[in-house]
PDB file of C-alpha atoms and ligand atoms in Angstrom:
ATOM      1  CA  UNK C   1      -1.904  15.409   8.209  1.00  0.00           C
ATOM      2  CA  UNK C   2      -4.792  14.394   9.572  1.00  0.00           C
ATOM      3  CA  UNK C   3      -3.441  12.180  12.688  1.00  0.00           C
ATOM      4  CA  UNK C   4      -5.931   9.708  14.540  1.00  0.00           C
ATOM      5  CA  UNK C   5      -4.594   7.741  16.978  1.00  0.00           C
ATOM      6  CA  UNK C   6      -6.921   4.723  17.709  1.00  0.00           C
ATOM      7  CA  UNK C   7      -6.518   1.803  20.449  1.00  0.00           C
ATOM      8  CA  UNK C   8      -6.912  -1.255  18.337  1.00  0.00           C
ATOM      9  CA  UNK C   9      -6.217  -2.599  14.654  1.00  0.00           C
ATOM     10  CA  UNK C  10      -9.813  -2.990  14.785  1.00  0.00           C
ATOM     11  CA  UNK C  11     -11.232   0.000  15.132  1.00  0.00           C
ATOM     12  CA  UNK C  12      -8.372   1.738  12.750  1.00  0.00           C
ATOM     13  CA  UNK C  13      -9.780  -1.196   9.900  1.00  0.00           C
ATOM     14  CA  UNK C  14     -13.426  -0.520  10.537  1.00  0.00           C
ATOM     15  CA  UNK C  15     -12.716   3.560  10.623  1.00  0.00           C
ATOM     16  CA  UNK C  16     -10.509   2.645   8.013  1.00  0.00           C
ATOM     17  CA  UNK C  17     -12.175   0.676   6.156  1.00  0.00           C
ATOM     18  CA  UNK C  18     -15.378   2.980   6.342  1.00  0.00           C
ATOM     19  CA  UNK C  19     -13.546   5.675   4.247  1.00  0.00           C
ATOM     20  CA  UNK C  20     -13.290   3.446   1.670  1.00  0.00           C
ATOM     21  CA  UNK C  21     -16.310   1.673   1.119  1.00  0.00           C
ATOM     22  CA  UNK C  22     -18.237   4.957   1.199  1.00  0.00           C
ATOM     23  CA  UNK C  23     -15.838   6.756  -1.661  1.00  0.00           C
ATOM     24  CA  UNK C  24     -16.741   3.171  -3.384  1.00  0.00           C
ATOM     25  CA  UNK C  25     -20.779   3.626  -2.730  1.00  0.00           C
ATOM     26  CA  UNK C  26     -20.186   7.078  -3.421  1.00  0.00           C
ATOM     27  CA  UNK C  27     -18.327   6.802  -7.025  1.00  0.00           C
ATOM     28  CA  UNK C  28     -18.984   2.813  -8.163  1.00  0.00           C
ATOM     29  CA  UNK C  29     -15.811   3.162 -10.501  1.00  0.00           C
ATOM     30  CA  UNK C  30     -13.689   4.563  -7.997  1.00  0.00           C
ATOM     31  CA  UNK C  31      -9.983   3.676  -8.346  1.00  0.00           C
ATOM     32  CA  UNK C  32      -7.916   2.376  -5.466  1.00  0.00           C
ATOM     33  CA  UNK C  33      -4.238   2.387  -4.454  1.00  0.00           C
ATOM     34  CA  UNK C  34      -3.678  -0.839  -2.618  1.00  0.00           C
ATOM     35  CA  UNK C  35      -0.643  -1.966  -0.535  1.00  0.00           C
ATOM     36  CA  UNK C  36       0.438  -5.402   1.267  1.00  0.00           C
ATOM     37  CA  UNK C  37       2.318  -6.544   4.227  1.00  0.00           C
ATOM     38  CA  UNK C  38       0.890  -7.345   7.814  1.00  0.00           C
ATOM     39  CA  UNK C  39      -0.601  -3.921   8.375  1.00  0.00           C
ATOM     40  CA  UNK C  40      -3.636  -4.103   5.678  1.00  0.00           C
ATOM     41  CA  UNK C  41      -4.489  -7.222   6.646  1.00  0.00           C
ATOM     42  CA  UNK C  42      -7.327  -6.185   9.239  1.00  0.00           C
ATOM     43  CA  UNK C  43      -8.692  -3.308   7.117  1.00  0.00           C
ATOM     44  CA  UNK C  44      -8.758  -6.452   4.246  1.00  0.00           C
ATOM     45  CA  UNK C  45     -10.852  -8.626   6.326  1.00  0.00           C
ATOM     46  CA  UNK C  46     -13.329  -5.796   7.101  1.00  0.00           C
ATOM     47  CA  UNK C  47     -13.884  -4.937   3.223  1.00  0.00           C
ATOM     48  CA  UNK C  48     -14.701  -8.486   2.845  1.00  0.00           C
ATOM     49  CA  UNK C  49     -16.813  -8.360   5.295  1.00  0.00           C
ATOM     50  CA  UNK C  50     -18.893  -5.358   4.156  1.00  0.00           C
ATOM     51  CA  UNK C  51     -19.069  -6.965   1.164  1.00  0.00           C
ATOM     52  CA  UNK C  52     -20.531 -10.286   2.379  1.00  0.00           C
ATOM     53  CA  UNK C  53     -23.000  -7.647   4.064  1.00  0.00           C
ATOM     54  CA  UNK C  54     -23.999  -6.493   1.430  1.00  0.00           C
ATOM     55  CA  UNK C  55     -23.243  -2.975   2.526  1.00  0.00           C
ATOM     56  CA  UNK C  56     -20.279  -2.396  -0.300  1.00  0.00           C
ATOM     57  CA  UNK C  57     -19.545  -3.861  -4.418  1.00  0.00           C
ATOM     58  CA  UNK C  58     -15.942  -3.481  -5.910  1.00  0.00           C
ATOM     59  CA  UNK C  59     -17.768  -4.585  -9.302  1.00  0.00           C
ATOM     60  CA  UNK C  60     -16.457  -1.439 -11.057  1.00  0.00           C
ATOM     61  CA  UNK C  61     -13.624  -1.014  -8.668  1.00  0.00           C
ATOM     62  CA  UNK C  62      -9.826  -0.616 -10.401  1.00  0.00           C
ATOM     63  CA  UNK C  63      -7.313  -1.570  -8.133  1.00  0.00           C
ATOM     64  CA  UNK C  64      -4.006  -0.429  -8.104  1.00  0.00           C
ATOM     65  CA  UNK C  65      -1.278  -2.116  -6.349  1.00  0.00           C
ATOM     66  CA  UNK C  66       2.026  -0.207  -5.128  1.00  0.00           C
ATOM     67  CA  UNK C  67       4.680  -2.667  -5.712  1.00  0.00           C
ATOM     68  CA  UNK C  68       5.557  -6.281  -6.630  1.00  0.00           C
ATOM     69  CA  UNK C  69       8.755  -8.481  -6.086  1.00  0.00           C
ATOM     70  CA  UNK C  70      11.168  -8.743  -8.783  1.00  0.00           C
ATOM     71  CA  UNK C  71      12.362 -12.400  -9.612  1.00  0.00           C
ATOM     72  CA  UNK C  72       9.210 -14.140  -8.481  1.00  0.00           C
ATOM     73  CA  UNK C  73       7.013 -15.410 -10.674  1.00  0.00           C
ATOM     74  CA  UNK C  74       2.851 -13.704 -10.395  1.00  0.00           C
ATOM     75  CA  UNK C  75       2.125 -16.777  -8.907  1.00  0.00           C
ATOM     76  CA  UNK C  76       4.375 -17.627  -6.493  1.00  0.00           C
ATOM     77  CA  UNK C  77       2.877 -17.736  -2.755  1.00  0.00           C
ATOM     78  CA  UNK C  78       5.170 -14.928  -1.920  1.00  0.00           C
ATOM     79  CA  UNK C  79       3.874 -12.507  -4.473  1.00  0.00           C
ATOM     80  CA  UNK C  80       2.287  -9.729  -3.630  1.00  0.00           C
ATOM     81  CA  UNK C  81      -0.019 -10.694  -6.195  1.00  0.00           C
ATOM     82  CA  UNK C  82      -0.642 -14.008  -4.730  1.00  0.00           C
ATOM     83  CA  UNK C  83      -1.220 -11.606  -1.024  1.00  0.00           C
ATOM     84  CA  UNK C  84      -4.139  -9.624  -2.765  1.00  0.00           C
ATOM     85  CA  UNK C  85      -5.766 -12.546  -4.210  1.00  0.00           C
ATOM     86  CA  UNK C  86      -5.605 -14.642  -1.191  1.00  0.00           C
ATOM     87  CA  UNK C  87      -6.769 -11.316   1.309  1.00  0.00           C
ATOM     88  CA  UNK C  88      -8.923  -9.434  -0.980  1.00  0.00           C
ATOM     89  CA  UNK C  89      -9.219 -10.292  -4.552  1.00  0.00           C
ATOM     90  CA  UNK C  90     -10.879 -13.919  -4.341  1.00  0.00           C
ATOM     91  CA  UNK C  91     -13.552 -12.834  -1.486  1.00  0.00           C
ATOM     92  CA  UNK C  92     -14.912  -9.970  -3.157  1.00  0.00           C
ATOM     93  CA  UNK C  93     -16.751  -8.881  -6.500  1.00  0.00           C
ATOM     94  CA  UNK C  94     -13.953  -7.009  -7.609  1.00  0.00           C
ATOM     95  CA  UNK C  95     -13.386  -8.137 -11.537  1.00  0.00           C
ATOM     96  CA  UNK C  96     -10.254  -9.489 -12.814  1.00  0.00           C
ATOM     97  CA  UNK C  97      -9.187  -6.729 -15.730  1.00  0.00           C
ATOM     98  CA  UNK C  98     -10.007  -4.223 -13.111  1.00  0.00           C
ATOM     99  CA  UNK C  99      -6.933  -5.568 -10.911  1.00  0.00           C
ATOM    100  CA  UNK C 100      -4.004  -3.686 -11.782  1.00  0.00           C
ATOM    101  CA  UNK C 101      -0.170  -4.995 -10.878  1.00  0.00           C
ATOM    102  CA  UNK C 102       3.103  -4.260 -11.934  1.00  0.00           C
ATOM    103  CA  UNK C 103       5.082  -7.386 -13.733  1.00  0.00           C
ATOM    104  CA  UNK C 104       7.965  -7.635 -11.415  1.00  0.00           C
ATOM    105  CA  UNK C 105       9.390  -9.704 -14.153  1.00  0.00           C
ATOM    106  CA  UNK C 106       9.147  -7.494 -16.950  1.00  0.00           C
ATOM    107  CA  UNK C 107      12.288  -6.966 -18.726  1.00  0.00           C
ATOM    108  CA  UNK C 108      10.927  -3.651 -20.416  1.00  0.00           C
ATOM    109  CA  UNK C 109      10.920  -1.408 -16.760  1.00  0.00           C
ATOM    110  CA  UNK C 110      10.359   1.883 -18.577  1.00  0.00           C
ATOM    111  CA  UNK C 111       7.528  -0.007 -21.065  1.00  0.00           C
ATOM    112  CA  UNK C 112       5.767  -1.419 -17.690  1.00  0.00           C
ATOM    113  CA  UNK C 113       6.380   1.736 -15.738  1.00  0.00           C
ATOM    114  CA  UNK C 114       4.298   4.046 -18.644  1.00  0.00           C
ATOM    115  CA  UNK C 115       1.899   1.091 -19.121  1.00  0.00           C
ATOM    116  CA  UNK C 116       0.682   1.470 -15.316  1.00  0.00           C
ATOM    117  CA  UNK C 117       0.942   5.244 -15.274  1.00  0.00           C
ATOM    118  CA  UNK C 118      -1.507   5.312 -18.386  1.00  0.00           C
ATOM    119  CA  UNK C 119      -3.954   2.609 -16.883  1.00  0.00           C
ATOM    120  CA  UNK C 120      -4.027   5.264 -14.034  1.00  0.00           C
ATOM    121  CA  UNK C 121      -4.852   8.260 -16.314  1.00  0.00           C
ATOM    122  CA  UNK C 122      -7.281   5.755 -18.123  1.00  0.00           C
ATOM    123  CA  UNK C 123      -8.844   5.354 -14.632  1.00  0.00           C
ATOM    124  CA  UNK C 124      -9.294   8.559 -14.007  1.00  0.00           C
ATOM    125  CA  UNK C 125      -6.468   9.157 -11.415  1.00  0.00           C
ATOM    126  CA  UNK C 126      -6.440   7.256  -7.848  1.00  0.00           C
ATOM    127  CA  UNK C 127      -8.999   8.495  -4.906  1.00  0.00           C
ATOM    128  CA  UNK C 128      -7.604   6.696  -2.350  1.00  0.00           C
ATOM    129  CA  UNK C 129      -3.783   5.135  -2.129  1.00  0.00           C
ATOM    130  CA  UNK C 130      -3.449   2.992   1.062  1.00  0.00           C
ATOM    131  CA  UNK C 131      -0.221   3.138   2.594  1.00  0.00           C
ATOM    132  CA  UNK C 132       1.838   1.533   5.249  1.00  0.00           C
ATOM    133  CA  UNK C 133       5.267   2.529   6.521  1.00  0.00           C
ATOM    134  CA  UNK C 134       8.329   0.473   6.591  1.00  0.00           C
ATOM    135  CA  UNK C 135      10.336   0.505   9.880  1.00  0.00           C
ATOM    136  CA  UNK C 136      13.306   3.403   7.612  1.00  0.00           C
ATOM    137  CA  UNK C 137      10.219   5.570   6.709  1.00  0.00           C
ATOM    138  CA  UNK C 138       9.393   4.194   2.963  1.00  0.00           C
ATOM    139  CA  UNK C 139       6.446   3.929   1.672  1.00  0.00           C
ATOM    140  CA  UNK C 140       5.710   1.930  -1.837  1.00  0.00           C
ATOM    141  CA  UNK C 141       9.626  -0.011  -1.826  1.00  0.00           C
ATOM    142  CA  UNK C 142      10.173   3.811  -2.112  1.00  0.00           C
ATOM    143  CA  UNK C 143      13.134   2.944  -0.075  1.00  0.00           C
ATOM    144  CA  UNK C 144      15.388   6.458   2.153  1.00  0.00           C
ATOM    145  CA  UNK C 145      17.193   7.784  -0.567  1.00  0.00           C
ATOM    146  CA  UNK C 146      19.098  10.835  -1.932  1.00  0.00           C
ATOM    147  CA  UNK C 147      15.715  12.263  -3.878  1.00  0.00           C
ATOM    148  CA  UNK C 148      12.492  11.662  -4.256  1.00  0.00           C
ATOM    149  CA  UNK C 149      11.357   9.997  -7.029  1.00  0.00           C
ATOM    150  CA  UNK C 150       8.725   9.817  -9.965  1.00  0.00           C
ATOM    151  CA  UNK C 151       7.084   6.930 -11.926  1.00  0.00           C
ATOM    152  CA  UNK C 152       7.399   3.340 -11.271  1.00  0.00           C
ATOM    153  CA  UNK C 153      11.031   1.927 -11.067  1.00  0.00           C
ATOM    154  CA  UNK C 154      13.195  -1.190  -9.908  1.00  0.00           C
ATOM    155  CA  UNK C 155      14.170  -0.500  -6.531  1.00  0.00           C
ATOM    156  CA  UNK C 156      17.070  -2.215  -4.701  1.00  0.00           C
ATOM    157  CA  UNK C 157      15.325  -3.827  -1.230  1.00  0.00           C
ATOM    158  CA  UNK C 158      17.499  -2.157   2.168  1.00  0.00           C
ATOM    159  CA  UNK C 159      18.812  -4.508   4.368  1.00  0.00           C
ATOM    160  CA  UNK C 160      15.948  -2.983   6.760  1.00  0.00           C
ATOM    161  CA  UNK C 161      13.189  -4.179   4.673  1.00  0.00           C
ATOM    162  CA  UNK C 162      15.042  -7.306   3.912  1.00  0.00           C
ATOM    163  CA  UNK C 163      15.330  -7.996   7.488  1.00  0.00           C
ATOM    164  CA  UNK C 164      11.567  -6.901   8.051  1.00  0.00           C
ATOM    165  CA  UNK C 165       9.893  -9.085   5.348  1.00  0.00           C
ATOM    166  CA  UNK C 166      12.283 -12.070   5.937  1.00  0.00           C
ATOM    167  CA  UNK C 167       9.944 -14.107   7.769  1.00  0.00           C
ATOM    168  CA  UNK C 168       8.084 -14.365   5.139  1.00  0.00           C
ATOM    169  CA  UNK C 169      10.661 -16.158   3.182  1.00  0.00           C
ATOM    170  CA  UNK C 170      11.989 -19.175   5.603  1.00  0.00           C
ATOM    171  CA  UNK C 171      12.795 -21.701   2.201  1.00  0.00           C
ATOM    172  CA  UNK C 172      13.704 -19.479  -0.623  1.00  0.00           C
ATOM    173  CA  UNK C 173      16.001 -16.552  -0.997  1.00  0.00           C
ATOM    174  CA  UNK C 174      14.159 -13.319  -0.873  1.00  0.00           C
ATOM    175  CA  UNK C 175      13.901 -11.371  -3.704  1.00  0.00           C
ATOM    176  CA  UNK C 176      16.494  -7.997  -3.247  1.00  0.00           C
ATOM    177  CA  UNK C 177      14.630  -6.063  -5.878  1.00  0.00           C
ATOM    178  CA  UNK C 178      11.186  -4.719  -6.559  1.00  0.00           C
ATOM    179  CA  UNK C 179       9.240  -2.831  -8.917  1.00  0.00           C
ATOM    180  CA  UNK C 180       7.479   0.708  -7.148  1.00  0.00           C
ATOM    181  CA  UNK C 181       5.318   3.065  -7.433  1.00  0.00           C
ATOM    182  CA  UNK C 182       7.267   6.418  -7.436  1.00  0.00           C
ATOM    183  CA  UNK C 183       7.031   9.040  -4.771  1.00  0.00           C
ATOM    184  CA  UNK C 184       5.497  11.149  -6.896  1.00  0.00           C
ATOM    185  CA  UNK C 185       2.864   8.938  -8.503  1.00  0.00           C
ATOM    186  CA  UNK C 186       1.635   8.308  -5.008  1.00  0.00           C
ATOM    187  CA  UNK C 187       1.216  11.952  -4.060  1.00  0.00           C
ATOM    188  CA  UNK C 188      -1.149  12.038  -7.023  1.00  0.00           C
ATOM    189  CA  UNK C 189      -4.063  10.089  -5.364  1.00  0.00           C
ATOM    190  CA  UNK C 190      -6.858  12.416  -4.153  1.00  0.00           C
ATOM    191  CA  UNK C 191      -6.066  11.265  -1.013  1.00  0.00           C
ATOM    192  CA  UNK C 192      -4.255   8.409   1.038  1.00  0.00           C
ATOM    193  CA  UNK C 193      -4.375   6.906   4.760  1.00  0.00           C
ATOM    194  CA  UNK C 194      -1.258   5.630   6.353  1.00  0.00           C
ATOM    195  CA  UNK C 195      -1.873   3.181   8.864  1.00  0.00           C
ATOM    196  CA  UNK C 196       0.569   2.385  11.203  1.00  0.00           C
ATOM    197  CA  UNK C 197       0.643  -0.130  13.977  1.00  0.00           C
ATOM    198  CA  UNK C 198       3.463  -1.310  17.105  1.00  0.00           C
ATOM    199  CA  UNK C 199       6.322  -0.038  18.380  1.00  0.00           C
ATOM    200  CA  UNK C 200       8.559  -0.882  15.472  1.00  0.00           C
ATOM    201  CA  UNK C 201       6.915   1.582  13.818  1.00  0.00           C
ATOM    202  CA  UNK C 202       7.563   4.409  16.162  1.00  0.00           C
ATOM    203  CA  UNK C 203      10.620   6.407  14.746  1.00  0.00           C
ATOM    204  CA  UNK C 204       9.488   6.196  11.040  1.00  0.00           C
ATOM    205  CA  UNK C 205       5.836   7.627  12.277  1.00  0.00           C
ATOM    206  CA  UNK C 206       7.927  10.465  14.373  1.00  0.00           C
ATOM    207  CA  UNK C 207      10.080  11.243  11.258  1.00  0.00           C
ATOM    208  CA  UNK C 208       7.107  10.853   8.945  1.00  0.00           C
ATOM    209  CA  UNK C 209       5.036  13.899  11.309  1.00  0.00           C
ATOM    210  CA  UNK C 210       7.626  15.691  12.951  1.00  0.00           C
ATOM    211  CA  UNK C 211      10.727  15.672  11.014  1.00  0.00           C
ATOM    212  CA  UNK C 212      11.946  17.346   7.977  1.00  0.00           C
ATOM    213  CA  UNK C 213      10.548  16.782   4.467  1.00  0.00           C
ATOM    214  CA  UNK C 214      13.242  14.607   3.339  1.00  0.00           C
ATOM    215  CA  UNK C 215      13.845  11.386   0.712  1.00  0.00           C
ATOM    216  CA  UNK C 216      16.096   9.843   3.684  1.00  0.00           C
ATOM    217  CA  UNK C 217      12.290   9.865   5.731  1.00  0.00           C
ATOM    218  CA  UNK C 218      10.366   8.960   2.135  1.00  0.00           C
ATOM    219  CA  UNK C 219       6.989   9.030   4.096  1.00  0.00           C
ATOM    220  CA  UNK C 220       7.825  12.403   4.962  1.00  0.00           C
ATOM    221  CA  UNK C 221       6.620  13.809   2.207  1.00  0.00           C
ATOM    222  CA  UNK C 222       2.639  13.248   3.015  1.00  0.00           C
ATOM    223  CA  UNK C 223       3.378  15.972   4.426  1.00  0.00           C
ATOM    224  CA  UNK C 224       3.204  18.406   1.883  1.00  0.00           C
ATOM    225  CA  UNK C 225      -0.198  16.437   0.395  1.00  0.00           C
ATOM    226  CA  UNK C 226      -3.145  18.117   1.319  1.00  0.00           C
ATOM    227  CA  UNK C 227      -5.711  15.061   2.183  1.00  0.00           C
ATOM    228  CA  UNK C 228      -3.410  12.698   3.927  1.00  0.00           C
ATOM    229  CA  UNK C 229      -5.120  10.908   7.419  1.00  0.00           C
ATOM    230  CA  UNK C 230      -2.577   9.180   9.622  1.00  0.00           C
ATOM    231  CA  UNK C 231      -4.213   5.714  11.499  1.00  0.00           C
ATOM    232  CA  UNK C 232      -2.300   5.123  14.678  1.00  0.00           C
ATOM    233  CA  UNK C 233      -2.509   2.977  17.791  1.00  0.00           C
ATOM    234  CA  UNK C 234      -0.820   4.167  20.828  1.00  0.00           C
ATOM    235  CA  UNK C 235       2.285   2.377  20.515  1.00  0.00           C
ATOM    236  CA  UNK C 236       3.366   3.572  16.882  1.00  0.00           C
ATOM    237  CA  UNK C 237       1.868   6.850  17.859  1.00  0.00           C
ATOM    238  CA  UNK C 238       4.482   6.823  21.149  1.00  0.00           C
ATOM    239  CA  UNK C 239       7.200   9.047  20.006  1.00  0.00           C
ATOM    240  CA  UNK C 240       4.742  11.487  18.906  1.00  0.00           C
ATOM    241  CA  UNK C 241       4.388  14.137  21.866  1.00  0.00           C
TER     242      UNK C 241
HETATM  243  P1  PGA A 301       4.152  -4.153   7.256  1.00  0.00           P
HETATM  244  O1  PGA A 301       4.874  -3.418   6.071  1.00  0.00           O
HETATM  245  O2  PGA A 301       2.718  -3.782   7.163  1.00  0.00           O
HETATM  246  O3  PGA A 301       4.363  -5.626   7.005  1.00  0.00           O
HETATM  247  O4  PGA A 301       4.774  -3.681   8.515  1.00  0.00           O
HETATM  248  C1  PGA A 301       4.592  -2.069   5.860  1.00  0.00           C
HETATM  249  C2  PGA A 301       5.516  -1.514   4.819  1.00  0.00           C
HETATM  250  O5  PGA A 301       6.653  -1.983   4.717  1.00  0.00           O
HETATM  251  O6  PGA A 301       5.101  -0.605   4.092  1.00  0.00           O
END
């Protein structure tokens, strides 16, 4: 892992954010694992930004998102759908049939989990597969579990990420199940960047570099992926000696 430990969210988006619009300049049709929460939100802005530059185009960009809520419809303001268009989506070129998102309403899991896994062969394979850690070490809703596992499934939400993500839901129940990427389908992207940010992100970033290769740690496992780089500032960095 290649760990770089940075002193703001802004210099981790624009280093970030860097690595990806030059794969994009470099390969127009490049395909690109995306994830949500507060974390991307920074290296978001700074795409848009680039773009409004004039420096980057998604135009032939396919987009890949990790996971979506179960129960919710696309729409909803609480989808993660709704949290791509909204950050990224709407304030770039990027074209709709090139966005790529599971149906967390599907009632065909298998059907939708082989549909996405052959729009990703179709694509030519992910380059780069953002990530950001939950506070119990998963990565996707690939939640600490007893093994580590492959192509997209329905995931029960922890009472950790439950209790994480709740503030995003102050009137309606949140959803307790998701659809994921698999473990396995994200170790397939040419290469991914992590970033993780504030002290409640600490242990997971410690277990993620230092501890054992282990589905109870899911982010653990970058660590057997041999183009991973690790975006830290100084406080999730802080149990890292
Ligand atoms: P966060 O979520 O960016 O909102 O902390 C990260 C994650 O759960 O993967």
């Amino acid at each position: 892992m290649d760990l770089r430990i940075r002193m703001t969210e802004a210099e981790i988006a624009q280093e970030a954010g860097d690595i990806f619009c030059r794969c994009v300049t470099q390969k127009p049709n490049a395909a690109l694992g995306l994830a949500t929460g507060a974390t991307p939100l920074a290296l978001y802005a700074y795409l848009q930004q680039e773009y409004q530059r004039g420096i980057v185009s998604f135009r032939e960009v396919q987009t890949f998102n990790l996971d979506e809520y179960c129960d919710l419809p696309k729409y909803h303001r609480n989808s993660y759908f709704t949290y791509m268009s909204e950050n990224l989506f709407s304030q770039i070129d990027v074209q709709d049939h090139n966005i790529h998102f599971l149906d967390g309403n599907t009632t065909d899991v298998a059907a939708e989990a082989n549909a996405y896994a052959q729009a990703i062969v179709d694509a030519g394979g992910i380059d780069i597969q953002l990530l950001g850690i939950g506070r119990n070490g998963h990565i996707g809703f690939n939640e600490p579990a007893d093994h580590f596992t492959d192509g997209v499934f329905r995931t029960k939400l922890s009472e950790s990420t439950l209790e994480a993500n709740r503030i995003y839901f102050s009137d309606i129940a949140m959803p307790r199940y998701a659809l994921t990427m698999g473990i396995k389908d994200i170790l397939q992207a040419r290469q991914i960047i992590l970033i993780a940010t504030g002290e409640k992100k600490a242990e997971a970033v410690r277990a993620m570099v230092k501890g054992p290769v282990t589905p109870q740690c899911p982010a653990s496992v970058l660590q057997q992926h041999a183009d991973v780089i690790v975006f830290l500032d100084e406080a999730a960095a802080s149990l890292l000696s």
